[in-house]
CSV table of C-alpha atoms and ligand atoms in Angstrom, one decimal:
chain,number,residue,atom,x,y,z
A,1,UNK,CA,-72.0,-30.0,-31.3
A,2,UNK,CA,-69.5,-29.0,-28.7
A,3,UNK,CA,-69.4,-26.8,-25.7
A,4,UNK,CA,-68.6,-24.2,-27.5
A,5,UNK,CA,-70.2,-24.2,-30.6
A,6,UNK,CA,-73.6,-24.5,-28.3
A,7,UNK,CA,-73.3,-21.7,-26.5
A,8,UNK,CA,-72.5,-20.0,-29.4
A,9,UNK,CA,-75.3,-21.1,-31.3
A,10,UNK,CA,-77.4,-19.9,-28.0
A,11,UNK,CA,-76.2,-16.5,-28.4
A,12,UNK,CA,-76.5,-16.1,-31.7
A,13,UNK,CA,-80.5,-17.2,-31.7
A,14,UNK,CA,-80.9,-14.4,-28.6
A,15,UNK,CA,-81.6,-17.0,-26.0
A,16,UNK,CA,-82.0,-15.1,-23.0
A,17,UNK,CA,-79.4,-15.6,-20.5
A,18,UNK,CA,-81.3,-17.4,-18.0
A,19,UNK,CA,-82.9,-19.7,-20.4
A,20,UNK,CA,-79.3,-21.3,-21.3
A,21,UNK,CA,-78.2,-24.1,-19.3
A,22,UNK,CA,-76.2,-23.6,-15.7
A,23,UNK,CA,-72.6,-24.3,-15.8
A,24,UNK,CA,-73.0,-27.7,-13.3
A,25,UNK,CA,-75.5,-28.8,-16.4
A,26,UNK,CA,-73.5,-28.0,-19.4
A,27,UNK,CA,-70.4,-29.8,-17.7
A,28,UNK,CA,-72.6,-32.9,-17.1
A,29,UNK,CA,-73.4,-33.1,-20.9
A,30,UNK,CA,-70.2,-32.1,-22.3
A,31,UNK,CA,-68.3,-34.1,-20.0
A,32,UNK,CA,-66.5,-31.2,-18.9
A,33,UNK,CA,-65.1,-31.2,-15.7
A,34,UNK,CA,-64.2,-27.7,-13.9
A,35,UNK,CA,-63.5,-26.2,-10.4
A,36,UNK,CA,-63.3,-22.9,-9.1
A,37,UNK,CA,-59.9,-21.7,-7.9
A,38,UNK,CA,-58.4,-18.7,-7.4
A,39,UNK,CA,-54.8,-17.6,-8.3
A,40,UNK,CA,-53.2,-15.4,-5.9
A,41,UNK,CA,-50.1,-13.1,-6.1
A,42,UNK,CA,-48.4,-10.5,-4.5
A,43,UNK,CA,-47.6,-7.2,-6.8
A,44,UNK,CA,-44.1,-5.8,-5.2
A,45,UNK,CA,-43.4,-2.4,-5.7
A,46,UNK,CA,-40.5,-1.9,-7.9
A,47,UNK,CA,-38.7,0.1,-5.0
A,48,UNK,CA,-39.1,-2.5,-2.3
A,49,UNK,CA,-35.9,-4.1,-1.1
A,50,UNK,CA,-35.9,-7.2,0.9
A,51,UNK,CA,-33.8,-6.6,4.1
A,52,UNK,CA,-30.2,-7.3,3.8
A,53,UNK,CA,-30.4,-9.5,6.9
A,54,UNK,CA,-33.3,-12.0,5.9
A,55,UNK,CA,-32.6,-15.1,4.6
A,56,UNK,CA,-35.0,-16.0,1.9
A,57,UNK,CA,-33.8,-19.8,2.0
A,58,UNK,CA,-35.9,-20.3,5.0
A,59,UNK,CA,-38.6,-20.0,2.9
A,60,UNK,CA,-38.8,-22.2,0.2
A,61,UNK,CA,-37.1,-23.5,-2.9
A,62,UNK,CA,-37.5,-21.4,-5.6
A,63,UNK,CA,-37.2,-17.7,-5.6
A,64,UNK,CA,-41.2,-17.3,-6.6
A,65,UNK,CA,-41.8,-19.7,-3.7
A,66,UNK,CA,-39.2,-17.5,-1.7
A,67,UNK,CA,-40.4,-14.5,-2.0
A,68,UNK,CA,-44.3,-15.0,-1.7
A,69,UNK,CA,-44.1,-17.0,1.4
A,70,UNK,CA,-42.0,-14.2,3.0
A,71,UNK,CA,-44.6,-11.4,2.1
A,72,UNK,CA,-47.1,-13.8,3.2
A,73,UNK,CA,-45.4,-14.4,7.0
A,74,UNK,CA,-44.7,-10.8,7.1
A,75,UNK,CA,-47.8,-9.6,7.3
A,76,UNK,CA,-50.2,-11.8,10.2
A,77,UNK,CA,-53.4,-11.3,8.1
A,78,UNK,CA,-52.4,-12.8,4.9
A,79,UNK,CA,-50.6,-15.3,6.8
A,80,UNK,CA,-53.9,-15.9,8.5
A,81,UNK,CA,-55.6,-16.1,4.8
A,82,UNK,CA,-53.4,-18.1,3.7
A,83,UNK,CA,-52.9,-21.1,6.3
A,84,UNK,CA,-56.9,-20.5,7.5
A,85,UNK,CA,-59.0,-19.9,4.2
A,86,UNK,CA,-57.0,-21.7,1.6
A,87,UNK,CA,-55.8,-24.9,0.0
A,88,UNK,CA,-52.7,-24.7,-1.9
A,89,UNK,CA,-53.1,-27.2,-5.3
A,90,UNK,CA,-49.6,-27.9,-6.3
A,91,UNK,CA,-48.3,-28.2,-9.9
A,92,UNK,CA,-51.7,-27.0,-11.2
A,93,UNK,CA,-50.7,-25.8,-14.4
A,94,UNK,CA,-47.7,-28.2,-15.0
A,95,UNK,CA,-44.6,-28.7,-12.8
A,96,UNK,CA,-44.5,-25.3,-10.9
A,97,UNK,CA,-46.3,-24.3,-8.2
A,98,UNK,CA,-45.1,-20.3,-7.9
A,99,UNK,CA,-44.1,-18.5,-10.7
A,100,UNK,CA,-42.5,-15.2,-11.0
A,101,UNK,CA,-42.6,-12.3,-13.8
A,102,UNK,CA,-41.0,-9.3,-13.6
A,103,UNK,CA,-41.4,-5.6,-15.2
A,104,UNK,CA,-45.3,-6.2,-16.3
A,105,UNK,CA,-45.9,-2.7,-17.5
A,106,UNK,CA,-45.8,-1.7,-20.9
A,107,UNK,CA,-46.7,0.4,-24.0
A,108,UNK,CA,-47.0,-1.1,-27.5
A,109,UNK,CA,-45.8,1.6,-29.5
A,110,UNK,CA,-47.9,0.4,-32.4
A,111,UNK,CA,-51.3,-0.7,-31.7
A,112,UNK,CA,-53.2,-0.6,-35.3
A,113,UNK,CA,-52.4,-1.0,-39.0
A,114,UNK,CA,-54.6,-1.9,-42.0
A,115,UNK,CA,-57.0,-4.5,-41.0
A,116,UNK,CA,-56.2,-5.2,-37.3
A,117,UNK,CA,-56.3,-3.1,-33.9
A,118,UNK,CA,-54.5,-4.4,-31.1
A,119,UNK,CA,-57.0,-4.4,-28.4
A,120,UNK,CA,-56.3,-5.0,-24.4
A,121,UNK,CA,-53.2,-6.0,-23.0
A,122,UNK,CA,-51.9,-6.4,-26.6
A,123,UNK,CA,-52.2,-2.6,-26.2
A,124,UNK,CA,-50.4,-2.3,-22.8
A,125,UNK,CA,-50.8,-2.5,-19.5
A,126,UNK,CA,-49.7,-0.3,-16.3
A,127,UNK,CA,-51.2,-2.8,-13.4
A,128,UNK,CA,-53.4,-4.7,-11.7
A,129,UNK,CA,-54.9,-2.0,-8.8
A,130,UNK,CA,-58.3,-0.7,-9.6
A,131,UNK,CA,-59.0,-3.0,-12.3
A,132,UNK,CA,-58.1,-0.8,-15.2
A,133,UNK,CA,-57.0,-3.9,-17.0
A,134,UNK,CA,-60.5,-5.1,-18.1
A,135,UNK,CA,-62.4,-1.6,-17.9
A,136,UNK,CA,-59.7,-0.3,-20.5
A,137,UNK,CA,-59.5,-3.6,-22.6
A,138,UNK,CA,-63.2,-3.1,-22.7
A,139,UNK,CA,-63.0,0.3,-24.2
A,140,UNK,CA,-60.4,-0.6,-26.5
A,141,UNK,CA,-62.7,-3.2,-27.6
A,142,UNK,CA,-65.4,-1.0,-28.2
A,143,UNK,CA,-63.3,1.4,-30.0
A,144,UNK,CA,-61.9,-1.4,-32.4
A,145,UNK,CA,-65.4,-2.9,-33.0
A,146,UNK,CA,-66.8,0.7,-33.9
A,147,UNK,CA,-64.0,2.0,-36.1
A,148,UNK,CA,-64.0,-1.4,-37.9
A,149,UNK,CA,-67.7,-1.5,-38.5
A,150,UNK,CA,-67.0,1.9,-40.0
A,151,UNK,CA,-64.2,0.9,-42.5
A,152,UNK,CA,-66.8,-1.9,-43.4
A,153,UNK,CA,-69.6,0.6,-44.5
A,154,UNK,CA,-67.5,2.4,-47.2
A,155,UNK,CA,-67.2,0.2,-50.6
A,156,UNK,CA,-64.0,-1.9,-50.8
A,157,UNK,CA,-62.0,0.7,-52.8
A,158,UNK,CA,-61.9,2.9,-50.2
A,159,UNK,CA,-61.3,0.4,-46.9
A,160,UNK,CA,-57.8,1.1,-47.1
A,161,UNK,CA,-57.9,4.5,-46.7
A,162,UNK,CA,-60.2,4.7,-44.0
A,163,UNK,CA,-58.8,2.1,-42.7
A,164,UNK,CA,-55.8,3.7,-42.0
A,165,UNK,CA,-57.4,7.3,-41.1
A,166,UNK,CA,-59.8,4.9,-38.3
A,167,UNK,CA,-56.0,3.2,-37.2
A,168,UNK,CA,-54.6,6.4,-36.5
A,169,UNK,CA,-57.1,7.5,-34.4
A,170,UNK,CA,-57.4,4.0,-33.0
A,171,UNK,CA,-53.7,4.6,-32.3
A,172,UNK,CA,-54.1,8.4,-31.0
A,173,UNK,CA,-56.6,7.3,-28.1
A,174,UNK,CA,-55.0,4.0,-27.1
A,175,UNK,CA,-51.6,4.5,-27.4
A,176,UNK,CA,-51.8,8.4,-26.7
A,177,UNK,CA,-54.9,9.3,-25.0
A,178,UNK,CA,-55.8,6.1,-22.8
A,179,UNK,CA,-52.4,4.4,-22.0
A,180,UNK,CA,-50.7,8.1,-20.8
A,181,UNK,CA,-54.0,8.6,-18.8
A,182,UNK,CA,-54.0,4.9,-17.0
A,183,UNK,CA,-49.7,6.1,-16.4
A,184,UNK,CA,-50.8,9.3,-15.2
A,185,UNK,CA,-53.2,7.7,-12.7
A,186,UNK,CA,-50.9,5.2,-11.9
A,187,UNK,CA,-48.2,7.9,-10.6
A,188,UNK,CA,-50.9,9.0,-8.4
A,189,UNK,CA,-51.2,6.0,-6.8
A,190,UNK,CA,-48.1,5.2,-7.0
A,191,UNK,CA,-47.1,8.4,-4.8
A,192,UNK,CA,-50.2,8.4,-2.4
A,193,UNK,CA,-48.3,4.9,-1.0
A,194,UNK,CA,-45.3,6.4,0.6
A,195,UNK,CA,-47.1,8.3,3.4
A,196,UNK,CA,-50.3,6.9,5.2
A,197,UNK,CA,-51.7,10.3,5.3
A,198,UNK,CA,-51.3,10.7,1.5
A,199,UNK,CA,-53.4,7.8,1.0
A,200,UNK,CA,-55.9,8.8,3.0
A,201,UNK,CA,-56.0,12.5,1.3
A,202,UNK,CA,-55.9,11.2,-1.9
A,203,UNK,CA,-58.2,7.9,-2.4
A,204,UNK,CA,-61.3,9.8,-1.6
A,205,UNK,CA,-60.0,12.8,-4.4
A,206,UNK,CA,-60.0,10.0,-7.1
A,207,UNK,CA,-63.1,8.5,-6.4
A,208,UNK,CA,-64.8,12.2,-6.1
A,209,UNK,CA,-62.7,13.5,-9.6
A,210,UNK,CA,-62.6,9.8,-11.3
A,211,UNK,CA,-64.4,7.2,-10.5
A,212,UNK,CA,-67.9,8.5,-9.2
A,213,UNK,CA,-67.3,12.2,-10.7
A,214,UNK,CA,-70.8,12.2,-11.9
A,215,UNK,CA,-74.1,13.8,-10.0
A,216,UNK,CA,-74.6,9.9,-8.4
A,217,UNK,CA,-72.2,7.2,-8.8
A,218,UNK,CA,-74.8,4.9,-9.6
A,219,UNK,CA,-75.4,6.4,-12.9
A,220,UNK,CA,-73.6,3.7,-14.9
A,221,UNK,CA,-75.1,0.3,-13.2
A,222,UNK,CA,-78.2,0.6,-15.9
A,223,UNK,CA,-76.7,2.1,-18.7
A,224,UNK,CA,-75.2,0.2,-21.9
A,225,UNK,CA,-71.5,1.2,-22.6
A,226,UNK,CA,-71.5,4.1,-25.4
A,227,UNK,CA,-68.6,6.5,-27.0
A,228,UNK,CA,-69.2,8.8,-24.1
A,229,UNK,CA,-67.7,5.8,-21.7
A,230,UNK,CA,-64.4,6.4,-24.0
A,231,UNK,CA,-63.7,9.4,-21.6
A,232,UNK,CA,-63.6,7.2,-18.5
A,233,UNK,CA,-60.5,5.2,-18.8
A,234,UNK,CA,-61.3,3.9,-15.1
A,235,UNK,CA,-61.4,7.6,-14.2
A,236,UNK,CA,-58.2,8.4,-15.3
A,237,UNK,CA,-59.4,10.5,-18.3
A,238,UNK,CA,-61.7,12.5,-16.8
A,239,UNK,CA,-60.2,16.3,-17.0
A,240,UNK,CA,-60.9,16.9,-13.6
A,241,UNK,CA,-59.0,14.1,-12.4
A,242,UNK,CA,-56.0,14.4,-14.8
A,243,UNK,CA,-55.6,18.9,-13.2
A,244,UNK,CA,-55.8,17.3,-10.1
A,245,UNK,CA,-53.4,14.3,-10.5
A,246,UNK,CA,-51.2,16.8,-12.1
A,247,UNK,CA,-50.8,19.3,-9.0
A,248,UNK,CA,-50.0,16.4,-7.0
A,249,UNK,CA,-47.3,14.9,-9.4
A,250,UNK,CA,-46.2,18.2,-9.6
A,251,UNK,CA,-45.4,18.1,-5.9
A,252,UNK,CA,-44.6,14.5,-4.6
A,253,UNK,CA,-42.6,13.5,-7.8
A,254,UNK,CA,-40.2,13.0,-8.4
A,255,UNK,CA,-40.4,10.0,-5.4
A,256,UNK,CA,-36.9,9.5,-5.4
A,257,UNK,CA,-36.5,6.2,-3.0
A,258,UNK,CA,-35.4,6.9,0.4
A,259,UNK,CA,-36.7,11.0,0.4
A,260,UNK,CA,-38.4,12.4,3.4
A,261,UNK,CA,-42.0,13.3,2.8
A,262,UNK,CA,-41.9,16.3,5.3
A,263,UNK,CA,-44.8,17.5,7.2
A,264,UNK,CA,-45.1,20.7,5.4
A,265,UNK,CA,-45.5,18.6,2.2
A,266,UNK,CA,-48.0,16.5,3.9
A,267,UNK,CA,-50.3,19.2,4.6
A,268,UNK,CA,-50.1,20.8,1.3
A,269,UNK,CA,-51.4,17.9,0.0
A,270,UNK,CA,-54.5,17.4,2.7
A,271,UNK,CA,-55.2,21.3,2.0
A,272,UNK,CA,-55.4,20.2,-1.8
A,273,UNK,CA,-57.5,17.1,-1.0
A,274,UNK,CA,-60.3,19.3,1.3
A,275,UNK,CA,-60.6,22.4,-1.4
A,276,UNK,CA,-61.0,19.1,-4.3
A,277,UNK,CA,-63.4,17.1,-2.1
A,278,UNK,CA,-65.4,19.9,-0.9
A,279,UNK,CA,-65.6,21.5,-5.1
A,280,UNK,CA,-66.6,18.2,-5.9
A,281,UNK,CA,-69.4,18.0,-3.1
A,282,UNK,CA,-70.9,21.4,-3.9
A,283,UNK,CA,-70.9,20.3,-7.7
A,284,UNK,CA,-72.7,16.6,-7.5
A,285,UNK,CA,-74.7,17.0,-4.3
A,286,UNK,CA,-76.7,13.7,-4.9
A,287,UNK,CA,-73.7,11.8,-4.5
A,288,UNK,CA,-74.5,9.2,-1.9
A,289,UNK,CA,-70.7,8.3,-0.5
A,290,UNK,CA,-72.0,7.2,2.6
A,291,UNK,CA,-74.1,4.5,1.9
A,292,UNK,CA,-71.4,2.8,0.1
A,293,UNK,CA,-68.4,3.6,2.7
A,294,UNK,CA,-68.4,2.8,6.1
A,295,UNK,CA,-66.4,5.5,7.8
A,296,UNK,CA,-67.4,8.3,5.3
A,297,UNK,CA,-70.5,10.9,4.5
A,298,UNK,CA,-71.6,12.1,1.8
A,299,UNK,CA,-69.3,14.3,0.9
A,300,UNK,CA,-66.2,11.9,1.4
A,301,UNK,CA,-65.6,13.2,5.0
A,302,UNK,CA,-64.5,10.9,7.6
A,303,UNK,CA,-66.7,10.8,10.2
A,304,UNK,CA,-65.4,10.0,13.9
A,305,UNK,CA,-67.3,6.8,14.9
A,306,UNK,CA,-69.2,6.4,11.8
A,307,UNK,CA,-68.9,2.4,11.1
A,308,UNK,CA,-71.9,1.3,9.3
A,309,UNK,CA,-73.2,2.6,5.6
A,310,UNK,CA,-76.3,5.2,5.4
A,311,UNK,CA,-79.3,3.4,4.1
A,312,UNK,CA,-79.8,3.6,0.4
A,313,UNK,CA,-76.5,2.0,-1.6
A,314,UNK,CA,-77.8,0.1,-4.2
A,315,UNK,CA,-75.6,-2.2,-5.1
A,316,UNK,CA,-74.4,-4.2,-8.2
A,317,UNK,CA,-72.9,-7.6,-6.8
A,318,UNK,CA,-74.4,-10.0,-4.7
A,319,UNK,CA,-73.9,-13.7,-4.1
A,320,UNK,CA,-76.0,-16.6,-5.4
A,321,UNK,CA,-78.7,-17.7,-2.7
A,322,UNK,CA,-77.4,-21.6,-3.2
A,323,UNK,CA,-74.0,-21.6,-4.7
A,324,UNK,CA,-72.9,-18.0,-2.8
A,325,UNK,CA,-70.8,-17.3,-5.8
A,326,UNK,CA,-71.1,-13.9,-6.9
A,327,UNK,CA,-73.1,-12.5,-9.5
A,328,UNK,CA,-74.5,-9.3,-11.0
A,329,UNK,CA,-77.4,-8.2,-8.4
A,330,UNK,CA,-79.8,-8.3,-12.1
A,331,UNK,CA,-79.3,-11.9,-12.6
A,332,UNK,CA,-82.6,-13.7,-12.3
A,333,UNK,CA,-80.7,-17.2,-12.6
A,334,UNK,CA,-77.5,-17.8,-11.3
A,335,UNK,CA,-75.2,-18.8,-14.0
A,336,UNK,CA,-73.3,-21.5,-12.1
A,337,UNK,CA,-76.2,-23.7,-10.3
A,338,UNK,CA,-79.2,-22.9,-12.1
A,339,UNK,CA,-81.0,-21.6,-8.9
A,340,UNK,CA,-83.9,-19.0,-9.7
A,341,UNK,CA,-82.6,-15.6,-6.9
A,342,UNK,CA,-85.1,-13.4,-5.6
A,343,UNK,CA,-84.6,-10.3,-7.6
A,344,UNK,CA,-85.2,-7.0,-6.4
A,345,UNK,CA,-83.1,-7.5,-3.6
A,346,UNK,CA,-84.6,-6.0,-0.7
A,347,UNK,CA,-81.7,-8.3,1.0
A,348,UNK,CA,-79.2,-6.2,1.7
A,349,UNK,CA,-76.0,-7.1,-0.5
A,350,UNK,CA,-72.4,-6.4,-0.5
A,351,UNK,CA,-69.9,-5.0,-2.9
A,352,UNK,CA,-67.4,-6.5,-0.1
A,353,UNK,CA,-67.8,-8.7,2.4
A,354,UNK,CA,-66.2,-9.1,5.2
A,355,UNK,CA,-63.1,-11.1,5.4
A,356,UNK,CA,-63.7,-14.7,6.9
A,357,UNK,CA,-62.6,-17.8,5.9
A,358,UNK,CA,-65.1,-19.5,3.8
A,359,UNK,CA,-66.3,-23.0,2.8
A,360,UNK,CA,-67.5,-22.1,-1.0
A,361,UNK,CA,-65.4,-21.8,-3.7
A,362,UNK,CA,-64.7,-18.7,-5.3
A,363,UNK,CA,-64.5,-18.4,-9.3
A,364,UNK,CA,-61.8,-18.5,-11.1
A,365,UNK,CA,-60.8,-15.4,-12.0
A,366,UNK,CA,-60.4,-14.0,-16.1
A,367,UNK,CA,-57.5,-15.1,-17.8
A,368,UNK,CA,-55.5,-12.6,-15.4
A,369,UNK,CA,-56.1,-15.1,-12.9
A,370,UNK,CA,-54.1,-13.2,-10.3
A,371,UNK,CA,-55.9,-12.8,-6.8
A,372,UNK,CA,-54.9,-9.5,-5.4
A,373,UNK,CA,-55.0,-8.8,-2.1
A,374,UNK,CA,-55.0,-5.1,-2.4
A,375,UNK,CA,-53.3,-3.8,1.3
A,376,UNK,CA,-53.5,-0.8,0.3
A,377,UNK,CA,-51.3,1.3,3.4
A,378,UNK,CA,-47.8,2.2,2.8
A,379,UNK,CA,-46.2,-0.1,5.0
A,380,UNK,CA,-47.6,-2.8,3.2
A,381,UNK,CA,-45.2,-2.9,0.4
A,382,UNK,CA,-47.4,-5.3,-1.5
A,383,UNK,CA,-49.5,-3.0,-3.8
A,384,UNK,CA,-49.4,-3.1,-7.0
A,385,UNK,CA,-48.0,-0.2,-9.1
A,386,UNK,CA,-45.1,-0.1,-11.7
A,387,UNK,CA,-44.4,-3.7,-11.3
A,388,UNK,CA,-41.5,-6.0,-11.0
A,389,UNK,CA,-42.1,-9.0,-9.4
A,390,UNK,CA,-44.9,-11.2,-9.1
A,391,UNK,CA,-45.4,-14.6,-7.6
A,392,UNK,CA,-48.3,-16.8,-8.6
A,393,UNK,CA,-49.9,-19.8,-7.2
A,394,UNK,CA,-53.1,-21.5,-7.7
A,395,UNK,CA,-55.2,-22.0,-4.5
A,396,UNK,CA,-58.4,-23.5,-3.7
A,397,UNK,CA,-60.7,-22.1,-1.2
A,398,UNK,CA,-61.4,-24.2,1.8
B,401,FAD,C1,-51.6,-9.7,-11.3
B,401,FAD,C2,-52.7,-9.1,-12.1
B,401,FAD,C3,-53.9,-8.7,-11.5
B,401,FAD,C4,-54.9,-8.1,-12.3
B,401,FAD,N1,-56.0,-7.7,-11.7
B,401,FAD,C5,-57.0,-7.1,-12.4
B,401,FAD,C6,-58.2,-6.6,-11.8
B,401,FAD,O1,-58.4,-6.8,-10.6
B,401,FAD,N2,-59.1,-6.0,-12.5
B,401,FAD,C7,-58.9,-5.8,-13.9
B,401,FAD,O2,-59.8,-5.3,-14.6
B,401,FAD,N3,-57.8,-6.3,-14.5
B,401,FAD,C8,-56.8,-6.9,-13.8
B,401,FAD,N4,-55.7,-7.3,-14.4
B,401,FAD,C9,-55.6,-7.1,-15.8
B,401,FAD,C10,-56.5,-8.0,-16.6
B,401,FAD,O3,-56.3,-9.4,-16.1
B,401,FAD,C11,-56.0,-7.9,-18.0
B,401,FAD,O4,-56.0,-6.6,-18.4
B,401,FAD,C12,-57.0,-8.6,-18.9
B,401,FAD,O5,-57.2,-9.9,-18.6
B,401,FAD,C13,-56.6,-8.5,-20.4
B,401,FAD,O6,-57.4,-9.2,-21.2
B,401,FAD,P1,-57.0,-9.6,-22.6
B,401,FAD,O7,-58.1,-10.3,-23.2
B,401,FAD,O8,-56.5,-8.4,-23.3
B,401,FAD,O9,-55.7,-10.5,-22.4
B,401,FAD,P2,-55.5,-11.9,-21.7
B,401,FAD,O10,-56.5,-12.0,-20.6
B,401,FAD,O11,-54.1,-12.0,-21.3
B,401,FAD,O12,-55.9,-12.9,-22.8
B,401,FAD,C14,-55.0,-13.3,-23.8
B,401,FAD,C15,-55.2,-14.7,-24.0
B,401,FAD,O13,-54.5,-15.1,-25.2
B,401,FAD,C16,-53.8,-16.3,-24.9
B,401,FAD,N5,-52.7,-16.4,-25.8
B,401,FAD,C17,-51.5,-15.8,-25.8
B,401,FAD,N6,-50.7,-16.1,-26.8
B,401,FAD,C18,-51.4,-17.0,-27.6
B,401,FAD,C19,-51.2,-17.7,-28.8
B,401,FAD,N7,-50.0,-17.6,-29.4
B,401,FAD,N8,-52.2,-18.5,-29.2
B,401,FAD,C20,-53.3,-18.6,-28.6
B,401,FAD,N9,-53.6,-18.0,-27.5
B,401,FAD,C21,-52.7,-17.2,-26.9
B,401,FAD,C22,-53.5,-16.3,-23.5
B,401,FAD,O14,-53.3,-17.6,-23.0
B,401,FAD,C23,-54.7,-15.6,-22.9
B,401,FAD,O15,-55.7,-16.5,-22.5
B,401,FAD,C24,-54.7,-7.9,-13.7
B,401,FAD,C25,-53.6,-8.4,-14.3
B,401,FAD,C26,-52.6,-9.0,-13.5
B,401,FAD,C27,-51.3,-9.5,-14.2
C-alpha cells in the first residue's frame, strides 16, 4: 500500500486524527523524504511603475530575479527578512530560481455543465490578500458537493435535467454572486491603498461589516461549515458590507492613476467609516475587538497608547510545543512530530507573532505556495490587488 492509499484507507475507516501516524513517521515508512519551505513573492499593483531612473540590471539576471530583489532592497524590513531569516534554495523546482506571472485575475465565464462544476480557481480568482482564495474555493466546493449529491438522489432519467437546473444555479452563485462579490471587495481594497488614512478608515469597516459582522467574531471557530457559510464569501457577501463598499466606490472610483485624493475626500470617507463602525458597535455589542487587536477597543476605536490585547481572545492557531509549527489550537497531536500538546490552552497563543527571525521551519504552504508579506500601507506598493506581476522563489527558513 502506498502513502496515499493509507491514509486514505485511514479516513475512510474514521480513524481519528490523532491516532494516524505523524508526518516524520509516515515519511520513515514510505521512504518519503520532505522539507518545509516556504515560497515567497511580491504581488505588484498593476499601477506601480518602476522609476524611470533605476536600473534593474543591478539586480539580477532575469527580470523575475530583477524585479523581486529591487522590491526587496527597497523596503529595509523585507531586506532585513530576507538576508536575516531566510535561505534561498536555488533551482528548486527545475532550472529557475524566480519566476514571474502576470495578470492573475480572472473570471471563467462558464463554470458548470452536465456532470461537472468547476470548483476554486478553475472558477476564478481576484487575489491573494485576505485569503479569499481557499475560503471561496471552499464554498465552491461545498456548493458543488451539495448540488451534486442532489442530482444523485433523483432516478437516472431525470439527472440531466436537474443537472442542468443545479448547474445554473451553481453558475448563478459562483460566477454571478461570489466572484462579483470577491471583485467588489477587491475594489475596496484596492482604493483604501492610495491614502494611508483611507486604510486606516476603512480596514476596521470591513472587519466590523465583513469578516467579524456577527454578535462575536468567535462564532465560527466551533461550528461545521453549512449553506448559511455560502453568504460569507470572505465577508464580501455580506449585505452590509457590499452598501458600504458601494458608497465608498461610489466616491474614490474611479482611481484614475496619478489623481489627488483631496482632504475633503479624505474626511468624507473617515465620517463614513465612524457612523459604520459605531452602527456596527451598537448592533453586536459582544464583539470583543480588543482582545484580538493591539491598538484597538472594542468597538474598533484606536486607542492612544493602547499596545497590548484585552484579556479574553480566544484564539484558533497556536504552534506545536516541540516542532513550533503551527496548528489548529484543537489539535490534541500535532500532525508533523507526533507530540501529544497540552490542550485547553491556558498558554496564551498567537494568531501572529511577532516578526523575528526564526530557526524552525515553516510549512510549506497549499499549492498556492506564494508567501505574502502583506505591507499593507500605501507606500508600500507591494500589496496585492488586481495583479500583474509576480515573482516567486522558494526559500528555506533559517
Ligand atoms: C500569490 C498567491 C498568494 C495567495 N495567498 C493566499 C492566501 O493567503 N490565502 C488563501 O486563501 N488563498 C491564497 N491564494 C489563493 C489560493 O492559493 C488558491 O485560491 C487555492 O490554492 C486554489 O486551490 P485550487 O485547489 O482551486 O487550485 P490549485 O491550488 O491551483 O490546485 C490545482 C492543482 O492542479 C494541478 N494541475 C494543474 N493542471 C493539471 C493537470 N493538467 N493535470 C494534473 N494536475 C494539474 C496544479 O499543479 C495544482 O496542484 C494565493 C494565491 C496566489 C497566487
Amino acid at each position: 500500500m502506498d502513502l496515499i492509499a493509507y491514509l486514505i484507507d485511514h479516513a475512510e475507516r474514521g480513524v481519528p486524527a490523532e491516532q494516524v501516524p505523524c508526518v516524520q513517521k509516515l515519511s520513515t515508512a514510505f521512504a518519503c523524504p520532505y522539507e518545509y519551505i516556504t515560497s515567497i513573492g511580491w504581488a505588484v499593483r498593476n499601477d506601480h511603475h518602476i522609476p524611470s531612473d533605476i536600473v534593474l540590471g543591478q539586480y539580477g539576471q532575469s527580470e523575475a530575479e530583477q524585479k523581486f530583489t529591487y522590491f526587496q532592497r527597497k523596503y529595509p524590513t523585507l531586506n532585513w527578512l530576507m538576508t536575516e531569516t531566510y535561505e534561498l534554495l536555488p533551482n528548486y523546482y527545475g532550472k529557475q530560481t524566480y519566476f514571474i506571472r502576470k495578470a492573475l485575475a480572472y473570471r471563467s465565464p462558464v463554470v458548470a455543465g452536465n456532470g461537472w462544476f468547476a470548483v476554486g480557481n478553475t472558477a476564478g480568482f481576484t487575489n491573494p490578500l485576505i485569503s479569499p482564495g481557499m475560503n471561496a474555493g471552499i464554498e465552491t466546493a461545498f456548493l458543488a458537493a451539495t448540488l451534486t449529491g442532489e442530482v444523485l438522489d433523483v432516478p437516472g432519467s431525470q439527472r440531466e435535467e436537474v443537472m442542468m437546473l443545479r448547474a445554473a444555479k451553481y453558475q448563478s452563485w459562483t460566477h454571478d454572486y461570489m466572484m462579483s462579490c470577491l471583485q467588489q471587495m477587491n475594489r475596496y481594497w484596492y482604493n483604501m491603498f492610495r491614502d494611508h488614512r483611507l486604510f486606516e478608515a476603512l480596514v476596521p469597516c470591513f472587519w466590523a461589516t465583513g469578516v467579524g459582522a456577527v454578535e462575536d467574531i468567535q462564532f465560527q471557530r466551533d461550528s461545521e461549515f453549512t449553506s448559511a457559510d455560502l453568504g460569507w464569501v470572505v465577508g464580501s457577501g455580506l449585505d452590509r458590507f457590499q452598501e458600504f463598499a458601494k458608497v465608498i466606490l461610489n466616491i474614490l472610483e474611479p482611481p484614475v492613476e496619478g489623481s489627488t485624493l483631496t482632504d475633503e475626500i479624505i474626511a468624507q470617507i473617515q465620517n463614513l467609516s465612524q457612523e459604520c463602525l459605531l452602527e456596527r458597535a451598537s448592533q453586536f455589542p459582544a464583539n470583543k475587538w480588543g482582545s484580538y487587536l493591539r491598538k484597538y477597543d472594542n468597538q474598533l476605536q484606536r486607542v492612544p497608547g493602547k499596545r497590548q490585547r484585552y484579556d479574553g481572545g480566544s484564539w484558533f492557531a497556536t504552534h506545536c510545543v516541540e516542532c513550533n509549527i503551527w496548528i489548529h489550537d484543537k489539535i490534541i497531536v500535532c500532525p508533523v512530530c507526533g507530540t501529544r500538546q497540552s490542550t485547553g490552552a491556558e498558554e496564551p497563543v498567537q494568531v501572529c507573532g511577532p516578526l523575528r527571525p526564526r530557526r524552525v521551519a515553516l510549512p510549506r504552504l497549499s499549492s498556492g505556495v506564494f508567501f505574502i508579506f502583506a505591507l499593507s500601507a500605501p507606500a508600500i506598493m507591494v500589496l496585492v490587488s488586481v495583479i500583474l506581476e509576480r515573482a516567486g522563489l522558494r526559500y528555506k527558513l533559517l
